[in-house]
Tab-separated table of C-alpha atoms and ligand atoms in Angstrom:
chain	number	residue	atom	x	y	z
A	1	MET	CA	0.000	0.000	0.000
A	2	LYS	CA	1.283	3.487	-0.791
A	3	VAL	CA	2.741	5.280	2.243
A	4	THR	CA	1.097	8.484	1.043
A	5	ARG	CA	-2.364	7.033	1.724
A	6	ILE	CA	-3.715	8.403	4.999
A	7	SER	CA	-7.254	7.042	4.648
A	8	ASP	CA	-9.646	6.047	1.860
A	9	ARG	CA	-10.353	9.722	1.238
A	10	VAL	CA	-7.126	11.450	2.256
A	11	HIS	CA	-3.785	11.288	0.467
A	12	TYR	CA	-0.553	13.147	1.094
A	13	ILE	CA	0.542	15.445	-1.736
A	14	GLY	CA	3.181	17.505	0.097
A	15	VAL	CA	6.885	17.970	-0.595
A	16	ASN	CA	10.223	17.979	1.219
A	17	ASP	CA	12.580	20.945	1.210
A	18	ARG	CA	16.129	19.736	1.794
A	19	THR	CA	17.913	22.690	0.208
A	20	LYS	CA	16.925	25.609	2.398
A	21	HIS	CA	19.440	26.393	5.154
A	22	ILE	CA	17.355	28.817	7.172
A	23	PHE	CA	13.577	28.711	7.368
A	24	GLU	CA	11.857	32.139	7.421
A	25	ALA	CA	15.392	33.500	6.801
A	26	LEU	CA	15.997	32.918	10.524
A	27	TRP	CA	15.853	29.323	11.735
A	28	PRO	CA	18.366	26.608	10.747
A	29	ILE	CA	16.801	23.407	9.398
A	30	PRO	CA	19.590	20.809	9.358
A	31	TYR	CA	17.079	18.004	8.735
A	32	GLY	CA	15.043	19.960	6.163
A	33	VAL	CA	11.331	20.695	6.418
A	34	SER	CA	8.209	19.343	4.743
A	35	TYR	CA	5.411	21.481	3.346
A	36	ASN	CA	2.450	19.204	3.866
A	37	SER	CA	-0.500	19.234	1.564
A	38	TYR	CA	-3.394	16.808	1.308
A	39	LEU	CA	-5.950	15.726	-1.274
A	40	ILE	CA	-9.388	14.828	0.076
A	41	THR	CA	-11.571	12.892	-2.338
A	42	GLY	CA	-15.283	12.745	-1.575
A	43	SER	CA	-17.912	10.834	-3.534
A	44	GLU	CA	-18.666	13.941	-5.617
A	45	LYS	CA	-15.911	16.481	-5.189
A	46	SER	CA	-12.292	16.739	-4.172
A	47	ALA	CA	-10.308	19.344	-2.274
A	48	ILE	CA	-6.660	20.195	-1.793
A	49	VAL	CA	-5.880	21.290	1.755
A	50	ASP	CA	-3.022	23.781	1.892
A	51	GLY	CA	-0.424	24.432	-0.741
A	52	VAL	CA	3.359	24.313	-0.710
A	53	GLU	CA	6.145	26.840	-1.184
A	54	ALA	CA	6.298	28.369	-4.662
A	55	ASP	CA	9.497	26.517	-5.694
A	56	TYR	CA	7.749	23.178	-5.192
A	57	ALA	CA	4.467	23.897	-6.977
A	58	LEU	CA	5.135	21.652	-9.956
A	59	ARG	CA	5.953	18.710	-7.712
A	60	GLN	CA	2.693	19.179	-5.823
A	61	ILE	CA	0.747	19.353	-9.088
A	62	GLU	CA	2.448	16.121	-10.244
A	63	HIS	CA	1.351	14.394	-7.032
A	64	ILE	CA	-2.235	15.576	-7.571
A	65	ASP	CA	-2.330	14.480	-11.209
A	66	ASN	CA	-0.841	11.070	-10.392
A	67	LEU	CA	-3.492	10.488	-7.760
A	68	SER	CA	-6.595	11.855	-9.366
A	69	GLY	CA	-6.428	10.128	-12.749
A	70	GLY	CA	-7.290	13.253	-14.696
A	71	ARG	CA	-10.011	14.466	-12.319
A	72	LYS	CA	-9.366	18.111	-11.426
A	73	PRO	CA	-9.650	19.189	-7.793
A	74	ASP	CA	-12.787	21.254	-7.135
A	75	TYR	CA	-11.517	23.198	-4.119
A	76	LEU	CA	-8.304	24.547	-2.651
A	77	ILE	CA	-8.708	25.084	1.084
A	78	ILE	CA	-6.218	27.525	2.577
A	79	ASN	CA	-5.828	27.035	6.312
A	80	HIS	CA	-2.838	29.340	6.591
A	81	MET	CA	-1.502	32.083	4.331
A	82	GLU	CA	2.183	32.126	5.240
A	83	PRO	CA	3.905	31.697	1.866
A	84	ASP	CA	5.476	28.353	2.834
A	85	HIS	CA	1.908	27.067	2.284
A	86	SER	CA	0.330	29.617	-0.029
A	87	GLY	CA	3.243	30.291	-2.418
A	88	ALA	CA	1.917	27.830	-5.000
A	89	ILE	CA	-1.579	29.385	-5.259
A	90	ARG	CA	-1.108	31.009	-8.652
A	91	MET	CA	0.436	27.884	-10.157
A	92	LEU	CA	-2.392	25.734	-8.758
A	93	ARG	CA	-4.958	28.157	-10.157
A	94	ALA	CA	-3.234	28.032	-13.547
A	95	ALA	CA	-3.232	24.204	-13.485
A	96	TYR	CA	-6.883	23.958	-12.348
A	97	PRO	CA	-8.660	27.149	-13.527
A	98	ASP	CA	-12.123	26.065	-12.331
A	99	MET	CA	-10.976	25.264	-8.798
A	100	THR	CA	-12.661	27.365	-6.086
A	101	ILE	CA	-10.357	28.759	-3.412
A	102	VAL	CA	-11.785	28.442	0.115
A	103	GLY	CA	-10.770	30.603	3.056
A	104	ASN	CA	-12.148	32.933	5.703
A	105	ALA	CA	-12.545	36.676	5.120
A	106	GLN	CA	-8.998	37.441	6.267
A	107	THR	CA	-7.557	34.675	4.095
A	108	ILE	CA	-9.350	35.910	1.024
A	109	ALA	CA	-8.026	39.456	1.558
A	110	MET	CA	-4.475	38.128	1.979
A	111	ILE	CA	-4.699	36.023	-1.198
A	112	LYS	CA	-5.542	39.182	-3.128
A	113	GLY	CA	-2.751	41.086	-1.387
A	114	PHE	CA	-0.048	38.471	-1.921
A	115	TYR	CA	-1.045	36.996	-5.278
A	116	GLY	CA	-3.626	39.316	-6.858
A	117	VAL	CA	-6.108	36.408	-7.058
A	118	ASP	CA	-9.729	37.335	-6.292
A	119	THR	CA	-12.014	35.320	-8.549
A	120	ASN	CA	-13.864	32.084	-7.843
A	121	MET	CA	-13.401	32.373	-4.080
A	122	LEU	CA	-15.601	30.926	-1.332
A	123	THR	CA	-15.588	32.736	2.017
A	124	VAL	CA	-16.316	30.585	5.057
A	125	LYS	CA	-17.006	31.461	8.690
A	126	ASP	CA	-16.252	29.648	11.911
A	127	GLY	CA	-18.270	26.416	12.067
A	128	ASP	CA	-19.315	26.446	8.386
A	129	THR	CA	-19.346	23.139	6.542
A	130	LEU	CA	-18.591	22.158	2.963
A	131	SER	CA	-19.780	18.889	1.463
A	132	LEU	CA	-17.611	16.865	-0.917
A	133	GLY	CA	-20.477	14.380	-1.338
A	134	GLU	CA	-22.670	12.415	1.029
A	135	ASP	CA	-19.627	10.654	2.545
A	136	THR	CA	-17.410	13.666	3.250
A	137	THR	CA	-18.226	16.803	5.226
A	138	LEU	CA	-15.595	19.403	6.008
A	139	ARG	CA	-16.015	21.737	8.968
A	140	PHE	CA	-13.966	24.921	9.269
A	141	ASN	CA	-12.738	26.122	12.648
A	142	LEU	CA	-11.160	29.541	12.949
A	143	THR	CA	-8.069	29.434	15.173
A	144	PRO	CA	-6.617	32.954	14.910
A	145	MET	CA	-2.921	33.544	15.668
A	146	VAL	CA	-1.860	29.910	15.380
A	147	HIS	CA	0.241	31.293	13.769
A	148	TRP	CA	-1.232	34.242	11.812
A	149	PRO	CA	-4.601	36.026	12.253
A	150	GLU	CA	-6.305	34.160	9.384
A	151	THR	CA	-5.314	30.691	10.587
A	152	MET	CA	-8.046	28.057	10.568
A	153	MET	CA	-8.302	24.283	10.860
A	154	THR	CA	-10.363	21.957	8.686
A	155	TYR	CA	-12.004	18.831	10.093
A	156	ILE	CA	-13.481	15.836	8.268
A	157	GLU	CA	-16.501	14.881	10.337
A	158	GLU	CA	-16.896	11.328	9.013
A	159	GLU	CA	-13.372	10.217	9.948
A	160	ALA	CA	-12.321	12.692	12.683
A	161	THR	CA	-9.294	13.944	10.774
A	162	LEU	CA	-8.032	17.417	11.652
A	163	PHE	CA	-5.973	19.499	9.228
A	164	ALA	CA	-4.295	21.639	11.853
A	165	GLY	CA	-2.117	24.090	9.924
A	166	ASP	CA	1.153	24.934	11.690
A	167	ALA	CA	-0.173	23.609	15.006
A	168	PHE	CA	1.339	20.235	15.974
A	169	GLY	CA	3.951	20.659	13.245
A	170	CYS	CA	7.723	20.352	13.446
A	171	PHE	CA	10.918	20.810	11.473
A	172	GLY	CA	12.413	17.792	9.729
A	173	ALA	CA	11.631	16.511	6.240
A	174	LEU	CA	9.685	13.269	5.838
A	175	ASN	CA	11.937	10.320	5.091
A	176	GLY	CA	9.690	8.092	3.040
A	177	ALA	CA	6.715	7.512	5.288
A	178	VAL	CA	4.073	10.102	6.178
A	179	LEU	CA	2.082	8.576	9.049
A	180	ASP	CA	3.638	8.204	12.507
A	181	THR	CA	2.496	4.571	12.534
A	182	ASP	CA	4.850	3.877	9.614
A	183	MET	CA	8.068	5.324	11.068
A	184	ASN	CA	10.090	5.993	14.205
A	185	THR	CA	9.140	9.561	15.064
A	186	ASP	CA	11.351	10.012	18.155
A	187	HIS	CA	13.794	12.370	16.457
A	188	TYR	CA	10.970	14.728	15.432
A	189	PHE	CA	10.176	15.658	19.032
A	190	PRO	CA	13.264	17.861	19.692
A	191	GLU	CA	12.530	19.500	16.348
A	192	MET	CA	8.944	20.058	17.470
A	193	LEU	CA	10.185	21.858	20.575
A	194	ARG	CA	12.478	24.007	18.438
A	195	TYR	CA	9.758	24.679	15.843
A	196	TYR	CA	7.204	25.603	18.493
A	197	SER	CA	9.546	27.799	20.560
A	198	ASN	CA	11.035	29.595	17.563
A	199	ILE	CA	7.945	30.184	15.468
A	200	VAL	CA	4.759	29.777	17.463
A	201	GLY	CA	6.282	30.588	20.892
A	202	LYS	CA	4.797	34.088	21.109
A	203	TYR	CA	1.237	32.838	20.632
A	204	GLY	CA	0.842	30.539	23.642
A	205	GLN	CA	-2.550	31.938	24.671
A	206	PHE	CA	-3.933	31.409	21.175
A	207	VAL	CA	-2.645	27.841	21.012
A	208	GLN	CA	-4.397	27.302	24.349
A	209	ARG	CA	-7.631	28.690	22.886
A	210	ALA	CA	-7.328	26.368	19.891
A	211	ILE	CA	-6.694	23.340	22.115
A	212	LYS	CA	-9.760	24.262	24.250
A	213	LYS	CA	-11.870	24.672	21.131
A	214	PHE	CA	-11.321	21.004	20.297
A	215	GLU	CA	-11.934	19.684	23.805
A	216	GLY	CA	-14.483	16.892	23.572
A	217	VAL	CA	-14.064	16.584	19.808
A	218	THR	CA	-12.880	13.148	18.664
A	219	ILE	CA	-9.649	13.450	16.684
A	220	LYS	CA	-8.233	10.266	15.186
A	221	THR	CA	-5.701	11.778	12.797
A	222	VAL	CA	-3.869	15.107	12.902
A	223	CYS	CA	-2.524	16.376	9.593
A	224	PRO	CA	-0.228	19.363	10.263
A	225	THR	CA	1.450	21.519	7.634
A	226	HIS	CA	4.964	20.382	8.665
A	227	GLY	CA	6.311	17.011	9.786
A	228	PRO	CA	4.645	13.626	10.317
A	229	VAL	CA	0.907	12.981	10.261
A	230	TRP	CA	-0.046	11.974	13.778
A	231	ARG	CA	-2.244	9.023	14.608
A	232	SER	CA	-0.609	6.872	17.296
A	233	ARG	CA	1.200	9.711	19.135
A	234	ILE	CA	-1.513	12.405	19.054
A	235	LYS	CA	-1.688	12.555	22.838
A	236	GLU	CA	2.065	13.148	23.218
A	237	VAL	CA	2.051	15.807	20.524
A	238	VAL	CA	-0.970	17.653	21.925
A	239	ASP	CA	0.434	17.382	25.459
A	240	LEU	CA	3.735	18.892	24.285
A	241	TYR	CA	1.985	21.790	22.528
A	242	ASP	CA	-0.265	22.232	25.557
A	243	LYS	CA	2.647	22.353	27.990
A	244	LEU	CA	4.764	24.652	25.825
A	245	SER	CA	1.885	27.031	25.173
A	246	ARG	CA	1.317	27.300	28.936
A	247	TYR	CA	5.037	28.156	29.162
A	248	GLU	CA	5.576	25.114	31.367
A	249	PRO	CA	9.176	23.908	31.191
A	250	LEU	CA	9.788	20.290	30.248
A	251	TYR	CA	12.697	19.630	32.662
A	252	ASN	CA	14.106	20.981	35.890
A	253	GLY	CA	17.366	21.631	34.076
A	254	VAL	CA	19.236	24.874	33.465
A	255	THR	CA	20.184	26.733	30.317
A	256	ILE	CA	23.198	28.996	30.735
A	257	VAL	CA	23.610	31.653	28.058
A	258	TYR	CA	26.644	33.850	28.185
A	259	GLY	CA	28.535	36.395	26.116
A	260	SER	CA	32.255	36.799	26.554
A	261	MET	CA	34.917	38.549	24.525
A	262	TYR	CA	37.991	37.657	26.586
A	263	GLY	CA	36.879	34.830	28.849
A	264	ASN	CA	36.047	36.482	32.185
A	265	THR	CA	32.282	36.197	31.903
A	266	GLU	CA	32.773	32.719	30.492
A	267	THR	CA	34.599	31.721	33.688
A	268	MET	CA	31.483	32.764	35.634
A	269	ALA	CA	29.269	30.646	33.354
A	270	GLU	CA	31.506	27.593	33.808
A	271	THR	CA	31.633	28.158	37.576
A	272	ALA	CA	27.838	28.359	37.771
A	273	ALA	CA	27.538	25.141	35.745
A	274	GLU	CA	29.902	23.276	38.079
A	275	ALA	CA	27.948	24.430	41.119
A	276	LEU	CA	24.671	23.326	39.504
A	277	ALA	CA	26.090	19.918	38.692
A	278	GLU	CA	27.434	19.575	42.232
A	279	ALA	CA	23.976	20.463	43.546
A	280	GLY	CA	22.479	17.590	41.552
A	281	ILE	CA	21.184	19.276	38.396
A	282	ARG	CA	21.552	16.689	35.656
A	283	ASP	CA	20.382	18.574	32.606
A	284	ILE	CA	22.539	21.651	31.958
A	285	SER	CA	23.214	23.294	28.597
A	286	ILE	CA	25.716	26.097	28.144
A	287	HIS	CA	25.555	28.360	25.119
A	288	ASN	CA	28.080	30.956	24.065
A	289	ALA	CA	25.603	33.414	22.556
A	290	SER	CA	28.145	34.435	19.909
A	291	MET	CA	28.474	30.858	18.697
A	292	THR	CA	25.181	28.978	19.135
A	293	ASP	CA	22.402	29.927	16.763
A	294	LEU	CA	19.610	31.782	18.589
A	295	SER	CA	17.165	29.091	17.446
A	296	TYR	CA	18.756	26.444	19.715
A	297	ILE	CA	19.086	28.881	22.621
A	298	ILE	CA	15.354	29.695	22.491
A	299	SER	CA	14.535	26.012	22.278
A	300	ASP	CA	16.588	25.231	25.399
A	301	ILE	CA	15.049	28.150	27.284
A	302	PHE	CA	11.588	26.676	26.589
A	303	ARG	CA	12.892	23.240	27.672
A	304	HIS	CA	14.431	24.156	31.041
A	305	ARG	CA	12.975	25.651	34.183
A	306	GLY	CA	16.290	27.302	35.106
A	307	LEU	CA	17.970	30.112	33.166
A	308	ILE	CA	21.286	31.856	33.820
A	309	ILE	CA	22.181	34.846	31.676
A	310	ALA	CA	25.655	36.350	31.822
A	311	SER	CA	26.675	39.401	29.853
A	312	PRO	CA	29.591	41.800	29.626
A	313	THR	CA	28.936	45.491	29.377
A	314	TYR	CA	29.577	46.547	25.819
A	315	SER	CA	29.688	50.206	24.731
A	316	ASP	CA	27.761	51.147	27.865
A	317	SER	CA	25.060	48.596	27.148
A	318	LEU	CA	24.364	44.888	26.754
A	319	PHE	CA	26.637	42.624	24.698
A	320	PRO	CA	24.751	42.470	21.337
A	321	PRO	CA	24.257	38.660	21.082
A	322	ILE	CA	22.804	38.680	24.621
A	323	ARG	CA	20.491	41.534	23.605
A	324	ASN	CA	19.170	39.250	20.866
A	325	VAL	CA	18.488	36.549	23.431
A	326	MET	CA	16.720	38.998	25.785
A	327	GLU	CA	14.599	40.353	22.914
A	328	ALA	CA	13.674	36.799	21.926
A	329	ILE	CA	12.592	35.956	25.476
A	330	VAL	CA	10.555	39.141	25.865
A	331	MET	CA	8.940	38.798	22.429
A	332	ARG	CA	7.744	35.309	23.374
A	333	GLY	CA	6.597	36.324	26.843
A	334	VAL	CA	8.512	33.465	28.463
A	335	LYS	CA	7.165	32.777	31.986
A	336	ASN	CA	7.606	30.312	34.846
A	337	ARG	CA	11.407	30.336	34.910
A	338	GLU	CA	13.912	30.449	37.774
A	339	ILE	CA	16.464	33.049	36.684
A	340	MET	CA	19.922	34.182	37.728
A	341	MET	CA	21.943	37.037	36.228
A	342	VAL	CA	25.661	37.687	35.944
A	343	GLY	CA	26.991	41.073	34.828
A	344	SER	CA	30.551	42.063	33.964
A	345	CYS	CA	32.295	45.290	33.117
A	346	THR	CA	35.643	47.051	33.295
A	347	TRP	CA	34.533	50.464	34.466
A	348	ALA	CA	30.734	50.794	34.776
A	349	GLN	CA	28.133	48.011	35.271
A	350	GLN	CA	25.570	48.579	32.585
A	351	ALA	CA	24.790	45.153	31.112
A	352	VAL	CA	23.007	43.988	34.218
A	353	LYS	CA	20.823	47.117	34.296
A	354	VAL	CA	19.692	46.566	30.740
A	355	MET	CA	19.040	42.858	31.397
A	356	SER	CA	17.032	43.761	34.516
A	357	GLY	CA	14.899	46.090	32.400
A	358	TYR	CA	14.056	43.241	30.021
A	359	LEU	CA	13.210	40.913	32.909
A	360	GLU	CA	11.033	43.582	34.558
A	361	SER	CA	9.015	43.910	31.365
A	362	LEU	CA	8.341	40.166	31.699
A	363	LYS	CA	7.572	40.551	35.423
A	364	ALA	CA	10.267	37.917	35.989
A	365	VAL	CA	11.991	37.841	39.374
A	366	CYS	CA	15.525	36.482	39.830
A	367	VAL	CA	16.278	33.840	42.432
A	368	THR	CA	19.188	35.905	43.835
A	369	GLU	CA	20.764	39.323	43.460
A	370	PRO	CA	22.805	39.559	40.242
A	371	VAL	CA	26.402	38.417	40.553
A	372	LEU	CA	28.727	41.186	39.383
A	373	ILE	CA	32.365	41.184	38.342
A	374	LYS	CA	34.651	44.028	37.363
A	375	GLN	CA	37.579	43.007	35.155
A	376	ALA	CA	38.653	39.499	36.149
A	377	PRO	CA	36.516	37.667	38.758
A	378	THR	CA	37.927	37.566	42.289
A	379	SER	CA	37.757	34.431	44.398
A	380	GLU	CA	34.937	36.062	46.426
A	381	GLN	CA	32.979	36.723	43.250
A	382	LEU	CA	33.479	33.156	42.064
A	383	GLU	CA	32.175	31.987	45.432
A	384	GLN	CA	29.161	34.313	45.118
A	385	CYS	CA	28.506	32.815	41.698
A	386	ARG	CA	28.649	29.285	43.142
A	387	GLU	CA	26.283	30.256	45.950
A	388	ALA	CA	23.792	31.865	43.591
A	389	ALA	CA	23.826	28.843	41.279
A	390	THR	CA	23.371	26.539	44.270
A	391	ALA	CA	20.361	28.598	45.392
A	392	LEU	CA	18.929	28.269	41.885
A	393	ALA	CA	19.515	24.494	41.991
A	394	ARG	CA	17.732	24.310	45.341
A	395	LYS	CA	14.700	26.104	43.856
A	396	LEU	CA	14.613	23.625	41.012
A	397	THR	CA	14.982	20.530	43.152
A	398	THR	CA	12.258	21.870	45.463
A	399	ALA	CA	10.009	22.377	42.438
A	400	GLU	CA	10.729	18.737	41.555
A	401	GLY	CA	9.691	17.527	44.995
B	501	LIG	C1	34.414	46.543	22.468
B	501	LIG	C2	34.271	46.594	23.966
B	501	LIG	C3	33.429	47.507	24.537
B	501	LIG	C4	33.300	47.603	25.934
B	501	LIG	N1	32.481	48.520	26.491
B	501	LIG	C5	32.444	48.642	27.860
B	501	LIG	C6	31.675	49.667	28.514
B	501	LIG	O1	31.015	50.457	27.855
B	501	LIG	N2	31.670	49.730	29.872
B	501	LIG	C7	32.402	48.872	30.641
B	501	LIG	O2	32.413	48.980	31.872
B	501	LIG	N3	33.147	47.880	30.066
B	501	LIG	C8	33.187	47.756	28.697
B	501	LIG	N4	33.940	46.792	28.124
B	501	LIG	C9	34.687	45.890	29.008
B	501	LIG	C10	33.952	44.575	29.273
B	501	LIG	O3	32.638	44.718	29.627
B	501	LIG	C11	34.662	43.903	30.420
B	501	LIG	O4	36.045	43.801	30.145
B	501	LIG	C12	34.112	42.531	30.708
B	501	LIG	O5	34.690	42.077	31.874
B	501	LIG	C13	34.450	41.615	29.569
B	501	LIG	O6	34.266	40.314	29.935
B	501	LIG	P1	34.838	39.141	29.031
B	501	LIG	O7	36.284	38.909	29.458
B	501	LIG	O8	33.943	38.006	29.394
B	501	LIG	O9	34.757	39.531	27.603
B	501	LIG	C14	34.055	46.711	26.746
B	501	LIG	C15	34.872	45.766	26.151
B	501	LIG	C16	35.004	45.706	24.773
B	501	LIG	C17	35.940	44.699	24.169
B	502	LIG	FE1	3.195	29.714	9.623
B	503	LIG	FE1	4.280	26.800	8.136
């Protein structure tokens, strides 16, 4: 049986992108990414759900033609307008001129804005249904801000399949199989954490709303726009999205992010890590903010309950790579973390003031007073650093108990 068959009515017609280095011109994708698209065939009509990126339009059209035996799709349902899914719209319209494009009012306006397409459109509202024949009913559910304002999800009532858009998606191309029951999906989970924290991370409250909207609704298959189709691991995937969107950390570990030009601040980061390990913390990651891509730093910050940030003062302000990290945390409204700060300078402590300002805007409170060094750390300052890290470890192990 073809691995692209999801059910009698639903087939996978998406593509893998293994050439792009950075998704959204920001996020590294060492394992590639898939742009998932689906063909639903009812007894009378058929519908494509979501498109692919423009570069891959011809491949998607080939998949459709191979499957449909000359029958042209009647509808193109657009759940999400970000161009990784909508880029192929004009090519699809050219291939199937009679196909009606389905979206909500915001979607339809964006299609005109991005692609100048405004004919043969069907506008749907929250809860509306569309019949593809007596055996297939599609219901549209508006889920704004997961991840753009027009985002919606499409549900096949007869088989409880949810086309979820970016929700429940992850980085990582598909390596042959499509359904989680046909592959080992373990390695997609770290990429789901990174995908969520990098891209959807700001919209936790909206993801929560979407999850609540489907409470009590039977869902047997989840078809996201990126990564595997979920059937056997739906609960784990929804639980992960639920936890992350409540800003609940996954582990009582610590992420240490530091900037250092000449090694003094780095010594403080290493000292803090040793003290944490001695206090029993088993999951510690250290990132030199100048070296590790921000994507992985954000992902670890969402993973761990503990966070240590250490920055030199640079031109009377924060060291620029640490500023990027602080901006990323504030933009995503990260909550529920145990935090410690280290500031360094040669003549005037400024980094720690700027970092405190960022944390105040998040209403985040540090476990201890910031640890400060001027020039090279003294033995007293190293001891202070150890004590502060030990206090942080105690908080975390108490949270565990
Ligand atoms: C380009 C540059 C700009 C700096 N600007 C400041 C500053 O404005 N105020 C200050 O007190 N120290 C400043 N410093 C000094 C560092 O903050 C200080 O030496 C710190 O301890 C560096 O830690 P590191 O050894 O981890 O790089 C600057 C250092 C460099 C290299
Ligand atoms: Fe998106
Ligand atoms: Fe996407």
